[in-house]
Short mmCIF file of C-alpha atoms in Angstrom, two decimals:
data_model
loop_
_atom_site.label_atom_id
_atom_site.label_comp_id
_atom_site.label_asym_id
_atom_site.label_seq_id
_atom_site.Cartn_x
_atom_site.Cartn_y
_atom_site.Cartn_z
CA MET A 1 -0.01 0.45 -0.26
CA GLU A 2 1.39 3.01 -0.99
CA LEU A 3 0.71 6.70 1.84
CA THR A 4 -2.11 8.27 -0.50
CA ALA A 5 -3.20 12.30 1.25
CA ALA A 6 -6.44 10.82 2.42
CA LEU A 7 -4.46 8.22 4.83
CA ARG A 8 -2.07 10.95 5.95
CA LYS A 9 -5.08 13.42 6.35
CA ASP A 10 -6.85 10.31 8.46
CA VAL A 11 -3.69 10.23 10.58
CA ALA A 12 -2.51 13.43 10.94
CA ARG A 13 -5.91 13.98 12.00
CA LEU A 14 -6.03 11.46 15.05
CA ALA A 15 -4.26 13.61 17.11
CA LYS A 16 -7.74 14.69 17.75
CA THR A 17 -10.38 12.57 20.69
CA LYS A 18 -13.25 13.59 18.02
CA TYR A 19 -11.00 12.01 14.96
CA ARG A 20 -9.54 8.85 17.08
CA ARG A 21 -12.95 8.22 18.48
CA GLU A 22 -14.72 8.76 14.76
CA LEU A 23 -12.47 6.85 13.67
CA GLY A 24 -11.55 4.35 16.16
CA LEU A 25 -7.62 4.25 15.75
CA PHE A 26 -4.69 5.73 17.75
CA VAL A 27 -1.26 6.59 16.99
CA ALA A 28 2.15 4.69 18.43
CA GLU A 29 5.39 6.39 17.78
CA GLY A 30 9.09 5.14 17.91
CA THR A 31 10.59 2.11 17.54
CA LYS A 32 10.34 1.27 21.36
CA CYS A 33 7.30 2.10 21.45
CA VAL A 34 5.50 0.34 18.16
CA LEU A 35 7.57 -2.49 18.20
CA ASP A 36 6.53 -2.97 22.17
CA THR A 37 2.47 -3.06 21.34
CA LEU A 38 2.79 -4.30 17.61
CA PRO A 39 2.04 -7.56 19.18
CA HIS A 40 -0.86 -6.45 21.44
CA PHE A 41 -2.83 -4.47 18.87
CA ARG A 42 -4.30 -5.01 15.90
CA CYS A 43 -2.20 -2.80 13.33
CA ARG A 44 -4.21 -0.76 10.41
CA HIS A 45 -1.04 0.60 9.56
CA LEU A 46 2.88 0.83 9.72
CA LEU A 47 4.31 3.81 8.15
CA ALA A 48 7.72 3.71 8.15
CA THR A 49 11.28 5.12 6.68
CA ASP A 50 12.87 2.73 4.49
CA ALA A 51 15.68 2.86 6.55
CA TRP A 52 13.58 1.51 9.37
CA LEU A 53 11.85 -1.27 8.19
CA THR A 54 15.62 -2.84 6.27
CA GLU A 55 16.47 -2.57 10.12
CA HIS A 56 13.63 -4.04 11.93
CA SER A 57 12.01 -6.42 9.34
CA ALA A 58 12.38 -9.44 11.52
CA ALA A 59 10.57 -7.89 14.03
CA VAL A 60 7.43 -6.94 12.35
CA PRO A 61 4.36 -9.52 11.96
CA GLY A 62 3.25 -11.14 9.08
CA GLY A 63 0.28 -9.82 7.56
CA VAL A 64 1.40 -6.45 8.95
CA ASP A 65 0.77 -3.56 6.54
CA ALA A 66 3.79 -1.64 5.99
CA VAL A 67 4.10 1.29 4.43
CA CYS A 68 6.96 2.91 3.36
CA VAL A 69 6.87 6.67 3.55
CA LYS A 70 9.83 9.71 3.46
CA ALA A 71 10.32 11.00 6.80
CA ALA A 72 8.80 14.57 5.97
CA ASP A 73 6.05 12.84 5.67
CA ILE A 74 6.22 11.44 9.10
CA GLU A 75 6.69 15.08 10.38
CA ARG A 76 3.40 16.01 8.52
CA MET A 77 2.07 12.95 10.44
CA SER A 78 3.31 13.49 14.06
CA SER A 79 2.48 14.77 16.51
CA LEU A 80 6.16 15.23 18.20
CA THR A 81 8.52 18.27 18.20
CA SER A 82 11.35 15.17 17.02
CA PRO A 83 9.04 12.92 14.92
CA GLN A 84 10.61 9.68 14.62
CA PRO A 85 11.51 7.93 12.72
CA VAL A 86 7.83 4.81 12.22
CA MET A 87 4.64 5.39 13.09
CA ALA A 88 1.76 2.50 13.84
CA VAL A 89 -1.71 3.05 13.84
CA TYR A 90 -3.50 0.86 15.80
CA GLU A 91 -7.24 -0.18 15.99
CA ILE A 92 -8.72 1.13 19.72
CA PRO A 93 -9.96 -2.32 21.22
CA GLU A 94 -13.08 -2.29 22.82
CA ASP A 95 -13.82 -1.14 26.79
CA SER A 96 -13.59 -3.88 28.94
CA PRO A 97 -14.52 -4.03 32.71
CA LEU A 98 -12.10 -4.61 35.69
CA PRO A 99 -12.14 -8.81 35.11
CA ALA A 100 -12.84 -10.80 38.21
CA GLU A 101 -8.91 -12.39 38.87
CA ALA A 102 -7.90 -8.38 38.75
CA GLU A 103 -9.59 -8.05 42.04
CA ASN A 104 -6.79 -10.92 43.60
CA HIS A 105 -4.43 -8.01 43.16
CA LEU A 106 -3.19 -4.49 44.00
CA LEU A 107 -5.19 -2.23 42.01
CA VAL A 108 -5.15 1.49 41.29
CA ALA A 109 -7.92 3.98 39.96
CA LEU A 110 -7.43 7.60 38.84
CA ASP A 111 -10.09 10.06 39.71
CA ARG A 112 -9.90 12.63 36.76
CA VAL A 113 -6.28 12.84 36.58
CA GLN A 114 -6.71 14.81 33.26
CA ASP A 115 -2.29 15.91 31.63
CA PRO A 116 -1.63 13.74 29.11
CA GLY A 117 1.83 12.96 30.47
CA ASN A 118 0.75 12.69 33.99
CA LEU A 119 -1.40 9.39 32.87
CA GLY A 120 1.14 8.13 31.08
CA THR A 121 4.00 7.73 33.59
CA ILE A 122 0.89 6.65 35.99
CA ILE A 123 0.44 3.99 33.57
CA ARG A 124 4.72 2.99 32.62
CA LEU A 125 5.03 2.90 37.05
CA CYS A 126 1.79 0.20 37.43
CA ASP A 127 4.08 -1.50 34.89
CA TRP A 128 7.14 -1.06 36.55
CA PHE A 129 5.47 -2.31 39.74
CA GLY A 130 3.87 -5.20 38.88
CA VAL A 131 0.02 -3.53 38.21
CA ARG A 132 -1.51 -4.60 34.66
CA HIS A 133 -5.23 -3.04 35.92
CA ILE A 134 -6.14 1.16 36.23
CA LEU A 135 -10.05 1.99 37.02
CA ALA A 136 -10.35 6.01 35.98
CA ALA A 137 -13.62 7.67 36.02
CA TYR A 138 -15.06 8.83 32.79
CA ASP A 139 -13.26 11.99 32.90
CA THR A 140 -9.50 11.26 33.31
CA ALA A 141 -7.45 11.78 29.95
CA ASP A 142 -8.19 9.65 26.94
CA VAL A 143 -5.25 6.63 27.29
CA PHE A 144 -4.61 6.66 23.53
CA SER A 145 -3.61 9.51 23.19
CA PRO A 146 -0.52 10.35 21.18
CA LYS A 147 0.82 12.17 24.72
CA VAL A 148 -0.68 9.53 26.53
CA VAL A 149 0.68 6.33 24.51
CA GLN A 150 3.92 7.42 24.11
CA ALA A 151 4.49 8.95 27.80
CA THR A 152 3.74 5.55 28.70
CA MET A 153 7.11 3.75 26.19
CA GLY A 154 5.14 0.36 25.57
CA ALA A 155 3.40 0.18 28.50
CA ILE A 156 -0.02 0.49 27.04
CA SER A 157 0.51 -3.24 26.26
CA ARG A 158 0.79 -4.71 29.20
CA VAL A 159 -1.63 -2.37 31.66
CA GLN A 160 -4.82 -1.78 30.70
CA VAL A 161 -7.13 0.62 31.72
CA HIS A 162 -10.65 1.02 32.72
CA TYR A 163 -12.61 3.82 31.94
CA CYS A 164 -16.23 3.11 34.76
CA ASP A 165 -18.19 5.44 37.23
CA LEU A 166 -15.34 5.65 39.78
CA ALA A 167 -17.30 5.96 42.77
CA ALA A 168 -19.51 2.98 42.27
CA GLU A 169 -16.92 0.99 40.92
CA LEU A 170 -14.60 1.39 44.60
CA SER A 171 -17.73 1.21 46.51
CA ARG A 172 -18.38 -2.35 45.44
CA LEU A 173 -14.86 -3.17 45.51
CA GLY A 174 -14.04 -2.05 49.31
CA ALA A 175 -16.99 -4.82 50.26
CA THR A 176 -14.06 -7.58 49.86
CA MET A 177 -11.12 -5.25 49.91
CA PRO A 178 -8.85 -1.96 51.17
CA VAL A 179 -9.45 0.98 49.46
CA TYR A 180 -6.27 3.89 50.19
CA GLY A 181 -6.59 6.92 49.35
CA THR A 182 -3.78 10.25 50.02
CA PHE A 183 -4.75 12.97 51.91
CA LEU A 184 -3.64 15.58 53.94
CA ASP A 185 -4.87 14.94 57.05
CA GLY A 186 -4.02 10.96 56.64
CA ASP A 187 -2.03 8.28 58.95
CA ASN A 188 1.88 8.46 58.32
CA LEU A 189 1.99 5.96 55.18
CA TYR A 190 5.60 4.66 56.49
CA ARG A 191 3.58 3.38 59.77
CA CYS A 192 0.49 1.52 58.27
CA ASP A 193 0.16 -1.92 58.22
CA LEU A 194 -0.67 -2.34 54.40
CA GLN A 195 -2.21 -5.19 52.41
CA ARG A 196 0.37 -4.43 50.44
CA SER A 197 -0.97 -7.21 47.93
CA ARG A 198 -4.63 -6.45 47.54
CA GLY A 199 -6.06 -3.33 47.26
CA VAL A 200 -7.29 -0.39 44.81
CA ILE A 201 -4.92 2.72 45.62
CA VAL A 202 -6.28 6.24 45.01
CA MET A 203 -5.67 8.81 43.38
CA GLY A 204 -6.87 12.09 42.86
CA ASN A 205 -6.86 15.20 40.56
CA GLU A 206 -3.97 17.36 39.81
CA GLY A 207 -5.89 20.81 41.71
CA ARG A 208 -8.59 19.18 43.56
CA GLY A 209 -7.85 15.75 44.58
CA ILE A 210 -10.12 12.74 46.10
CA CYS A 211 -13.67 14.07 44.57
CA PRO A 212 -15.84 13.74 47.90
CA GLU A 213 -18.29 10.74 45.85
CA VAL A 214 -15.24 9.15 45.23
CA GLU A 215 -13.25 10.04 49.13
CA ALA A 216 -16.51 8.64 50.44
CA THR A 217 -15.57 4.41 49.78
CA VAL A 218 -11.94 4.78 50.81
CA SER A 219 -11.07 2.76 53.36
CA HIS A 220 -7.66 4.02 54.28
CA ARG A 221 -7.04 7.54 54.64
CA LEU A 222 -2.29 7.51 53.79
CA LEU A 223 -0.16 10.74 54.22
CA ILE A 224 2.83 10.42 52.07
CA PRO A 225 5.05 12.77 55.33
CA SER A 226 7.87 15.46 53.76
CA TYR A 227 11.00 15.62 55.80
CA PRO A 228 11.66 17.39 57.78
CA PRO A 229 7.53 17.20 58.59
CA ASP A 230 7.78 20.25 60.99
CA GLU A 231 8.98 22.60 58.41
CA PRO A 232 7.40 24.51 55.26
CA THR A 233 7.75 22.88 52.21
CA SER A 234 5.58 22.93 48.91
CA GLU A 235 1.64 22.66 49.47
CA SER A 236 1.37 19.15 47.09
CA LEU A 237 3.27 16.17 45.27
CA ASN A 238 2.81 16.05 41.58
CA VAL A 239 0.11 13.06 40.73
CA ALA A 240 2.50 10.79 39.02
CA MET A 241 5.61 11.34 41.94
CA ALA A 242 3.47 10.71 44.67
CA THR A 243 1.99 7.18 42.70
CA ALA A 244 5.72 6.51 42.79
CA ILE A 245 5.83 6.88 45.84
CA MET A 246 2.80 5.01 47.21
CA LEU A 247 3.68 1.25 44.37
CA ALA A 248 7.04 1.62 45.92
CA GLU A 249 6.16 1.51 48.98
CA PHE A 250 3.47 -1.75 49.36
CA ARG A 251 5.92 -3.48 46.88
CA ARG A 252 8.96 -2.78 49.44
#
């Protein structure tokens, strides 16, 4: 298949949520991200330079529609500041509810985390710390936006995000497992008896924290303490940084 003007236009439009939903497609860019995701999503088009296809031909599964393009064409389609020599266009998988077996493990829940970079970093953190499922409120950032996909560095292929009525889902899960949340009036994270292998860690919106409806489902209020405790410090931590600290302690 050749790169047509229509295809080039459609790929460029996938930077916008409206067109991703309309076409049911999303884009991954860069060698690591593409090679990590190729085995896990249905690839509609693989757009790459001749040099890239020559070097990585053995890693491209059979049946994938590989389109040889010029670097200038990728620049016109890419949403990156520094375009890479390869892009993959994937079909967005159907959203699915949290599988029953996931309830026996540690989960992360995101209450309206809206910055794509934060969401992508949290997905990457979950991948590192062995958390395979994330619950996300409906107004959390779109996991298939280019910035999120890029920030995951391929972790999107191993960590599944489930969009849901978060308060209702946490209320259901809270009947059989602990629900942890971070608050300024919580108990010191490092002095609590945590159920480390099973539970839900709730992280809130960048500016407003955890909303009242979700807060009502939290059974264990935790605080990431500053140091030294009596000295003035920043008002709060970035949500991705806070997630890293929480997961590190739960996995310690």
